[in-house]
Amino acid sequence: MADAATLVDLDMVAIGGGFSQVSADYIDLVQQALTASAAHEYSRRTRVVRSGLGDEGPLIGAAAFVLR
């Protein structure tokens, strides 16, 4: 994620699906890892958040893809 944040100057990364519920502090741990490994100051400012769709995100995305 740190490399992607650096490459495309991401402001935010949303983690969704069942994986986003691995543990209560998972998002915080990912944020810490991204901040620690990012090469530049602008990429260290990238925020990691839990998707608003939670574990339904992949299903909604798949349905939207099929309906297009």
PDB file of N, CA and C in Angstrom:
ATOM      1  N   MET A   1       0.809  -1.177   0.000  1.00  0.00           N
ATOM      2  CA  MET A   1       0.000   0.000   0.000  1.00  0.00           C
ATOM      3  C   MET A   1       0.859   1.250   0.000  1.00  0.00           C
ATOM      4  N   ALA A   2       1.958   1.209   0.719  1.00  0.00           N
ATOM      5  CA  ALA A   2       2.831   2.380   0.755  1.00  0.00           C
ATOM      6  C   ALA A   2       3.368   2.693  -0.634  1.00  0.00           C
ATOM      7  N   ASP A   3       3.727   1.665  -1.390  1.00  0.00           N
ATOM      8  CA  ASP A   3       4.209   1.886  -2.756  1.00  0.00           C
ATOM      9  C   ASP A   3       3.113   2.456  -3.644  1.00  0.00           C
ATOM     10  N   ALA A   4       1.894   1.934  -3.522  1.00  0.00           N
ATOM     11  CA  ALA A   4       0.773   2.455  -4.311  1.00  0.00           C
ATOM     12  C   ALA A   4       0.475   3.901  -3.927  1.00  0.00           C
ATOM     13  N   ALA A   5       0.526   4.203  -2.636  1.00  0.00           N
ATOM     14  CA  ALA A   5       0.285   5.568  -2.169  1.00  0.00           C
ATOM     15  C   ALA A   5       1.333   6.518  -2.732  1.00  0.00           C
ATOM     16  N   THR A   6       2.560   6.047  -2.841  1.00  0.00           N
ATOM     17  CA  THR A   6       3.640   6.856  -3.385  1.00  0.00           C
ATOM     18  C   THR A   6       3.488   7.013  -4.897  1.00  0.00           C
ATOM     19  N   LEU A   7       3.168   5.939  -5.568  1.00  0.00           N
ATOM     20  CA  LEU A   7       3.094   5.940  -7.031  1.00  0.00           C
ATOM     21  C   LEU A   7       1.963   6.810  -7.562  1.00  0.00           C
ATOM     22  N   VAL A   8       0.790   6.718  -6.958  1.00  0.00           N
ATOM     23  CA  VAL A   8      -0.364   7.444  -7.494  1.00  0.00           C
ATOM     24  C   VAL A   8      -0.887   8.531  -6.556  1.00  0.00           C
ATOM     25  N   ASP A   9      -0.120   8.883  -5.528  1.00  0.00           N
ATOM     26  CA  ASP A   9      -0.451   9.976  -4.613  1.00  0.00           C
ATOM     27  C   ASP A   9      -1.864   9.832  -4.039  1.00  0.00           C
ATOM     28  N   LEU A  10      -2.107   8.698  -3.369  1.00  0.00           N
ATOM     29  CA  LEU A  10      -3.418   8.426  -2.780  1.00  0.00           C
ATOM     30  C   LEU A  10      -3.642   9.257  -1.524  1.00  0.00           C
ATOM     31  N   ASP A  11      -4.846   9.756  -1.352  1.00  0.00           N
ATOM     32  CA  ASP A  11      -5.225  10.442  -0.120  1.00  0.00           C
ATOM     33  C   ASP A  11      -5.750   9.449   0.907  1.00  0.00           C
ATOM     34  N   MET A  12      -6.408   8.379   0.404  1.00  0.00           N
ATOM     35  CA  MET A  12      -7.061   7.432   1.294  1.00  0.00           C
ATOM     36  C   MET A  12      -7.090   6.051   0.657  1.00  0.00           C
ATOM     37  N   VAL A  13      -6.995   5.030   1.505  1.00  0.00           N
ATOM     38  CA  VAL A  13      -7.146   3.639   1.094  1.00  0.00           C
ATOM     39  C   VAL A  13      -8.271   3.053   1.935  1.00  0.00           C
ATOM     40  N   ALA A  14      -9.274   2.467   1.277  1.00  0.00           N
ATOM     41  CA  ALA A  14     -10.386   1.832   1.984  1.00  0.00           C
ATOM     42  C   ALA A  14     -10.229   0.325   1.899  1.00  0.00           C
ATOM     43  N   ILE A  15     -10.294  -0.338   3.040  1.00  0.00           N
ATOM     44  CA  ILE A  15     -10.204  -1.792   3.089  1.00  0.00           C
ATOM     45  C   ILE A  15     -11.594  -2.323   3.395  1.00  0.00           C
ATOM     46  N   GLY A  16     -12.071  -3.213   2.545  1.00  0.00           N
ATOM     47  CA  GLY A  16     -13.419  -3.742   2.713  1.00  0.00           C
ATOM     48  C   GLY A  16     -13.445  -5.250   2.651  1.00  0.00           C
ATOM     49  N   GLY A  17     -14.631  -5.784   2.599  1.00  0.00           N
ATOM     50  CA  GLY A  17     -14.804  -7.221   2.566  1.00  0.00           C
ATOM     51  C   GLY A  17     -14.578  -7.830   3.938  1.00  0.00           C
ATOM     52  N   GLY A  18     -14.678  -9.123   4.005  1.00  0.00           N
ATOM     53  CA  GLY A  18     -14.505  -9.828   5.261  1.00  0.00           C
ATOM     54  C   GLY A  18     -13.138  -9.600   5.876  1.00  0.00           C
ATOM     55  N   PHE A  19     -12.145  -9.350   5.025  1.00  0.00           N
ATOM     56  CA  PHE A  19     -10.790  -9.152   5.519  1.00  0.00           C
ATOM     57  C   PHE A  19     -10.686  -7.915   6.394  1.00  0.00           C
ATOM     58  N   SER A  20     -11.556  -6.951   6.185  1.00  0.00           N
ATOM     59  CA  SER A  20     -11.498  -5.721   6.980  1.00  0.00           C
ATOM     60  C   SER A  20     -11.907  -5.962   8.430  1.00  0.00           C
ATOM     61  N   GLN A  21     -12.478  -7.129   8.706  1.00  0.00           N
ATOM     62  CA  GLN A  21     -12.945  -7.462  10.048  1.00  0.00           C
ATOM     63  C   GLN A  21     -12.022  -8.455  10.768  1.00  0.00           C
ATOM     64  N   VAL A  22     -10.784  -8.592  10.283  1.00  0.00           N
ATOM     65  CA  VAL A  22      -9.843  -9.561  10.853  1.00  0.00           C
ATOM     66  C   VAL A  22      -9.684  -9.359  12.359  1.00  0.00           C
ATOM     67  N   SER A  23      -9.518  -8.112  12.779  1.00  0.00           N
ATOM     68  CA  SER A  23      -9.425  -7.792  14.204  1.00  0.00           C
ATOM     69  C   SER A  23      -9.860  -6.346  14.403  1.00  0.00           C
ATOM     70  N   ALA A  24     -10.153  -6.002  15.618  1.00  0.00           N
ATOM     71  CA  ALA A  24     -10.642  -4.652  15.908  1.00  0.00           C
ATOM     72  C   ALA A  24      -9.604  -3.586  15.566  1.00  0.00           C
ATOM     73  N   ASP A  25      -8.329  -3.916  15.712  1.00  0.00           N
ATOM     74  CA  ASP A  25      -7.281  -2.923  15.457  1.00  0.00           C
ATOM     75  C   ASP A  25      -6.577  -3.112  14.115  1.00  0.00           C
ATOM     76  N   TYR A  26      -7.142  -3.912  13.226  1.00  0.00           N
ATOM     77  CA  TYR A  26      -6.508  -4.204  11.932  1.00  0.00           C
ATOM     78  C   TYR A  26      -6.229  -2.933  11.133  1.00  0.00           C
ATOM     79  N   ILE A  27      -7.203  -2.052  11.028  1.00  0.00           N
ATOM     80  CA  ILE A  27      -7.038  -0.829  10.250  1.00  0.00           C
ATOM     81  C   ILE A  27      -5.913   0.017  10.852  1.00  0.00           C
ATOM     82  N   ASP A  28      -5.856   0.110  12.161  1.00  0.00           N
ATOM     83  CA  ASP A  28      -4.790   0.866  12.821  1.00  0.00           C
ATOM     84  C   ASP A  28      -3.419   0.253  12.536  1.00  0.00           C
ATOM     85  N   LEU A  29      -3.348  -1.062  12.543  1.00  0.00           N
ATOM     86  CA  LEU A  29      -2.080  -1.740  12.257  1.00  0.00           C
ATOM     87  C   LEU A  29      -1.628  -1.506  10.821  1.00  0.00           C
ATOM     88  N   VAL A  30      -2.572  -1.556   9.894  1.00  0.00           N
ATOM     89  CA  VAL A  30      -2.237  -1.291   8.488  1.00  0.00           C
ATOM     90  C   VAL A  30      -1.788   0.159   8.332  1.00  0.00           C
ATOM     91  N   GLN A  31      -2.470   1.078   9.006  1.00  0.00           N
ATOM     92  CA  GLN A  31      -2.075   2.489   8.955  1.00  0.00           C
ATOM     93  C   GLN A  31      -0.653   2.671   9.466  1.00  0.00           C
ATOM     94  N   GLN A  32      -0.330   2.042  10.571  1.00  0.00           N
ATOM     95  CA  GLN A  32       1.014   2.153  11.137  1.00  0.00           C
ATOM     96  C   GLN A  32       2.063   1.590  10.182  1.00  0.00           C
ATOM     97  N   ALA A  33       1.759   0.468   9.553  1.00  0.00           N
ATOM     98  CA  ALA A  33       2.699  -0.149   8.614  1.00  0.00           C
ATOM     99  C   ALA A  33       2.902   0.737   7.388  1.00  0.00           C
ATOM    100  N   LEU A  34       1.825   1.306   6.873  1.00  0.00           N
ATOM    101  CA  LEU A  34       1.935   2.188   5.718  1.00  0.00           C
ATOM    102  C   LEU A  34       2.779   3.412   6.071  1.00  0.00           C
ATOM    103  N   THR A  35       2.491   4.021   7.198  1.00  0.00           N
ATOM    104  CA  THR A  35       3.229   5.210   7.620  1.00  0.00           C
ATOM    105  C   THR A  35       4.714   4.903   7.821  1.00  0.00           C
ATOM    106  N   ALA A  36       5.005   3.754   8.391  1.00  0.00           N
ATOM    107  CA  ALA A  36       6.395   3.386   8.664  1.00  0.00           C
ATOM    108  C   ALA A  36       7.176   3.064   7.390  1.00  0.00           C
ATOM    109  N   SER A  37       6.516   2.544   6.374  1.00  0.00           N
ATOM    110  CA  SER A  37       7.247   2.098   5.190  1.00  0.00           C
ATOM    111  C   SER A  37       7.131   3.031   3.992  1.00  0.00           C
ATOM    112  N   ALA A  38       6.342   4.074   4.081  1.00  0.00           N
ATOM    113  CA  ALA A  38       6.193   5.003   2.956  1.00  0.00           C
ATOM    114  C   ALA A  38       7.491   5.782   2.747  1.00  0.00           C
ATOM    115  N   ALA A  39       7.835   5.991   1.488  1.00  0.00           N
ATOM    116  CA  ALA A  39       9.113   6.607   1.150  1.00  0.00           C
ATOM    117  C   ALA A  39       9.100   8.133   1.271  1.00  0.00           C
ATOM    118  N   HIS A  40       7.948   8.752   1.104  1.00  0.00           N
ATOM    119  CA  HIS A  40       7.872  10.211   1.066  1.00  0.00           C
ATOM    120  C   HIS A  40       6.823  10.728   2.044  1.00  0.00           C
ATOM    121  N   GLU A  41       6.986  11.981   2.416  1.00  0.00           N
ATOM    122  CA  GLU A  41       6.063  12.596   3.367  1.00  0.00           C
ATOM    123  C   GLU A  41       4.621  12.573   2.855  1.00  0.00           C
ATOM    124  N   TYR A  42       4.415  12.881   1.574  1.00  0.00           N
ATOM    125  CA  TYR A  42       3.049  12.908   1.050  1.00  0.00           C
ATOM    126  C   TYR A  42       2.392  11.537   1.091  1.00  0.00           C
ATOM    127  N   SER A  43       3.151  10.485   0.909  1.00  0.00           N
ATOM    128  CA  SER A  43       2.561   9.145   0.975  1.00  0.00           C
ATOM    129  C   SER A  43       2.357   8.690   2.418  1.00  0.00           C
ATOM    130  N   ARG A  44       3.116   9.247   3.348  1.00  0.00           N
ATOM    131  CA  ARG A  44       2.889   8.938   4.767  1.00  0.00           C
ATOM    132  C   ARG A  44       1.592   9.547   5.280  1.00  0.00           C
ATOM    133  N   ARG A  45       1.063  10.543   4.587  1.00  0.00           N
ATOM    134  CA  ARG A  45      -0.203  11.172   4.990  1.00  0.00           C
ATOM    135  C   ARG A  45      -1.427  10.387   4.511  1.00  0.00           C
ATOM    136  N   THR A  46      -1.238   9.349   3.714  1.00  0.00           N
ATOM    137  CA  THR A  46      -2.353   8.541   3.222  1.00  0.00           C
ATOM    138  C   THR A  46      -3.093   7.916   4.398  1.00  0.00           C
ATOM    139  N   ARG A  47      -4.408   8.077   4.420  1.00  0.00           N
ATOM    140  CA  ARG A  47      -5.224   7.523   5.507  1.00  0.00           C
ATOM    141  C   ARG A  47      -5.758   6.154   5.111  1.00  0.00           C
ATOM    142  N   VAL A  48      -5.757   5.232   6.041  1.00  0.00           N
ATOM    143  CA  VAL A  48      -6.335   3.905   5.846  1.00  0.00           C
ATOM    144  C   VAL A  48      -7.632   3.856   6.648  1.00  0.00           C
ATOM    145  N   VAL A  49      -8.726   3.499   5.972  1.00  0.00           N
ATOM    146  CA  VAL A  49     -10.039   3.452   6.618  1.00  0.00           C
ATOM    147  C   VAL A  49     -10.733   2.143   6.281  1.00  0.00           C
ATOM    148  N   ARG A  50     -11.707   1.801   7.089  1.00  0.00           N
ATOM    149  CA  ARG A  50     -12.554   0.641   6.810  1.00  0.00           C
ATOM    150  C   ARG A  50     -13.639   1.091   5.825  1.00  0.00           C
ATOM    151  N   SER A  51     -13.907   0.298   4.829  1.00  0.00           N
ATOM    152  CA  SER A  51     -14.922   0.627   3.836  1.00  0.00           C
ATOM    153  C   SER A  51     -16.284   0.828   4.494  1.00  0.00           C
ATOM    154  N   GLY A  52     -17.008   1.808   4.019  1.00  0.00           N
ATOM    155  CA  GLY A  52     -18.354   2.053   4.535  1.00  0.00           C
ATOM    156  C   GLY A  52     -19.315   0.918   4.227  1.00  0.00           C
ATOM    157  N   LEU A  53     -18.989   0.112   3.218  1.00  0.00           N
ATOM    158  CA  LEU A  53     -19.846  -1.022   2.857  1.00  0.00           C
ATOM    159  C   LEU A  53     -19.517  -2.272   3.661  1.00  0.00           C
ATOM    160  N   GLY A  54     -18.450  -2.213   4.446  1.00  0.00           N
ATOM    161  CA  GLY A  54     -18.075  -3.352   5.286  1.00  0.00           C
ATOM    162  C   GLY A  54     -17.828  -4.608   4.473  1.00  0.00           C
ATOM    163  N   ASP A  55     -18.327  -5.726   4.934  1.00  0.00           N
ATOM    164  CA  ASP A  55     -18.088  -6.984   4.237  1.00  0.00           C
ATOM    165  C   ASP A  55     -19.026  -7.189   3.051  1.00  0.00           C
ATOM    166  N   GLU A  56     -19.925  -6.252   2.804  1.00  0.00           N
ATOM    167  CA  GLU A  56     -20.829  -6.327   1.657  1.00  0.00           C
ATOM    168  C   GLU A  56     -20.200  -5.728   0.395  1.00  0.00           C
ATOM    169  N   GLY A  57     -19.119  -4.987   0.532  1.00  0.00           N
ATOM    170  CA  GLY A  57     -18.501  -4.282  -0.584  1.00  0.00           C
ATOM    171  C   GLY A  57     -18.215  -5.142  -1.808  1.00  0.00           C
ATOM    172  N   PRO A  58     -17.519  -6.260  -1.668  1.00  0.00           N
ATOM    173  CA  PRO A  58     -17.238  -7.084  -2.840  1.00  0.00           C
ATOM    174  C   PRO A  58     -18.496  -7.611  -3.526  1.00  0.00           C
ATOM    175  N   LEU A  59     -19.521  -7.938  -2.754  1.00  0.00           N
ATOM    176  CA  LEU A  59     -20.766  -8.427  -3.346  1.00  0.00           C
ATOM    177  C   LEU A  59     -21.489  -7.321  -4.124  1.00  0.00           C
ATOM    178  N   ILE A  60     -21.518  -6.142  -3.545  1.00  0.00           N
ATOM    179  CA  ILE A  60     -22.155  -5.008  -4.230  1.00  0.00           C
ATOM    180  C   ILE A  60     -21.377  -4.656  -5.502  1.00  0.00           C
ATOM    181  N   GLY A  61     -20.068  -4.666  -5.415  1.00  0.00           N
ATOM    182  CA  GLY A  61     -19.248  -4.397  -6.603  1.00  0.00           C
ATOM    183  C   GLY A  61     -19.442  -5.426  -7.697  1.00  0.00           C
ATOM    184  N   ALA A  62     -19.522  -6.703  -7.325  1.00  0.00           N
ATOM    185  CA  ALA A  62     -19.750  -7.753  -8.310  1.00  0.00           C
ATOM    186  C   ALA A  62     -21.119  -7.601  -8.964  1.00  0.00           C
ATOM    187  N   ALA A  63     -22.128  -7.293  -8.154  1.00  0.00           N
ATOM    188  CA  ALA A  63     -23.473  -7.103  -8.704  1.00  0.00           C
ATOM    189  C   ALA A  63     -23.502  -5.908  -9.648  1.00  0.00           C
ATOM    190  N   ALA A  64     -22.860  -4.825  -9.279  1.00  0.00           N
ATOM    191  CA  ALA A  64     -22.820  -3.644 -10.133  1.00  0.00           C
ATOM    192  C   ALA A  64     -22.117  -3.950 -11.444  1.00  0.00           C
ATOM    193  N   PHE A  65     -21.048  -4.739 -11.388  1.00  0.00           N
ATOM    194  CA  PHE A  65     -20.316  -5.122 -12.603  1.00  0.00           C
ATOM    195  C   PHE A  65     -21.210  -5.941 -13.531  1.00  0.00           C
ATOM    196  N   VAL A  66     -21.947  -6.900 -12.982  1.00  0.00           N
ATOM    197  CA  VAL A  66     -22.814  -7.767 -13.782  1.00  0.00           C
ATOM    198  C   VAL A  66     -23.958  -6.960 -14.409  1.00  0.00           C
ATOM    199  N   LEU A  67     -24.496  -6.013 -13.670  1.00  0.00           N
ATOM    200  CA  LEU A  67     -25.625  -5.239 -14.166  1.00  0.00           C
ATOM    201  C   LEU A  67     -25.243  -4.186 -15.192  1.00  0.00           C
ATOM    202  N   ARG A  68     -23.987  -3.892 -15.320  1.00  0.00           N
ATOM    203  CA  ARG A  68     -23.540  -2.911 -16.306  1.00  0.00           C
ATOM    204  C   ARG A  68     -23.577  -3.559 -17.637  1.00  0.00           C
TER     205      ARG A  68
END
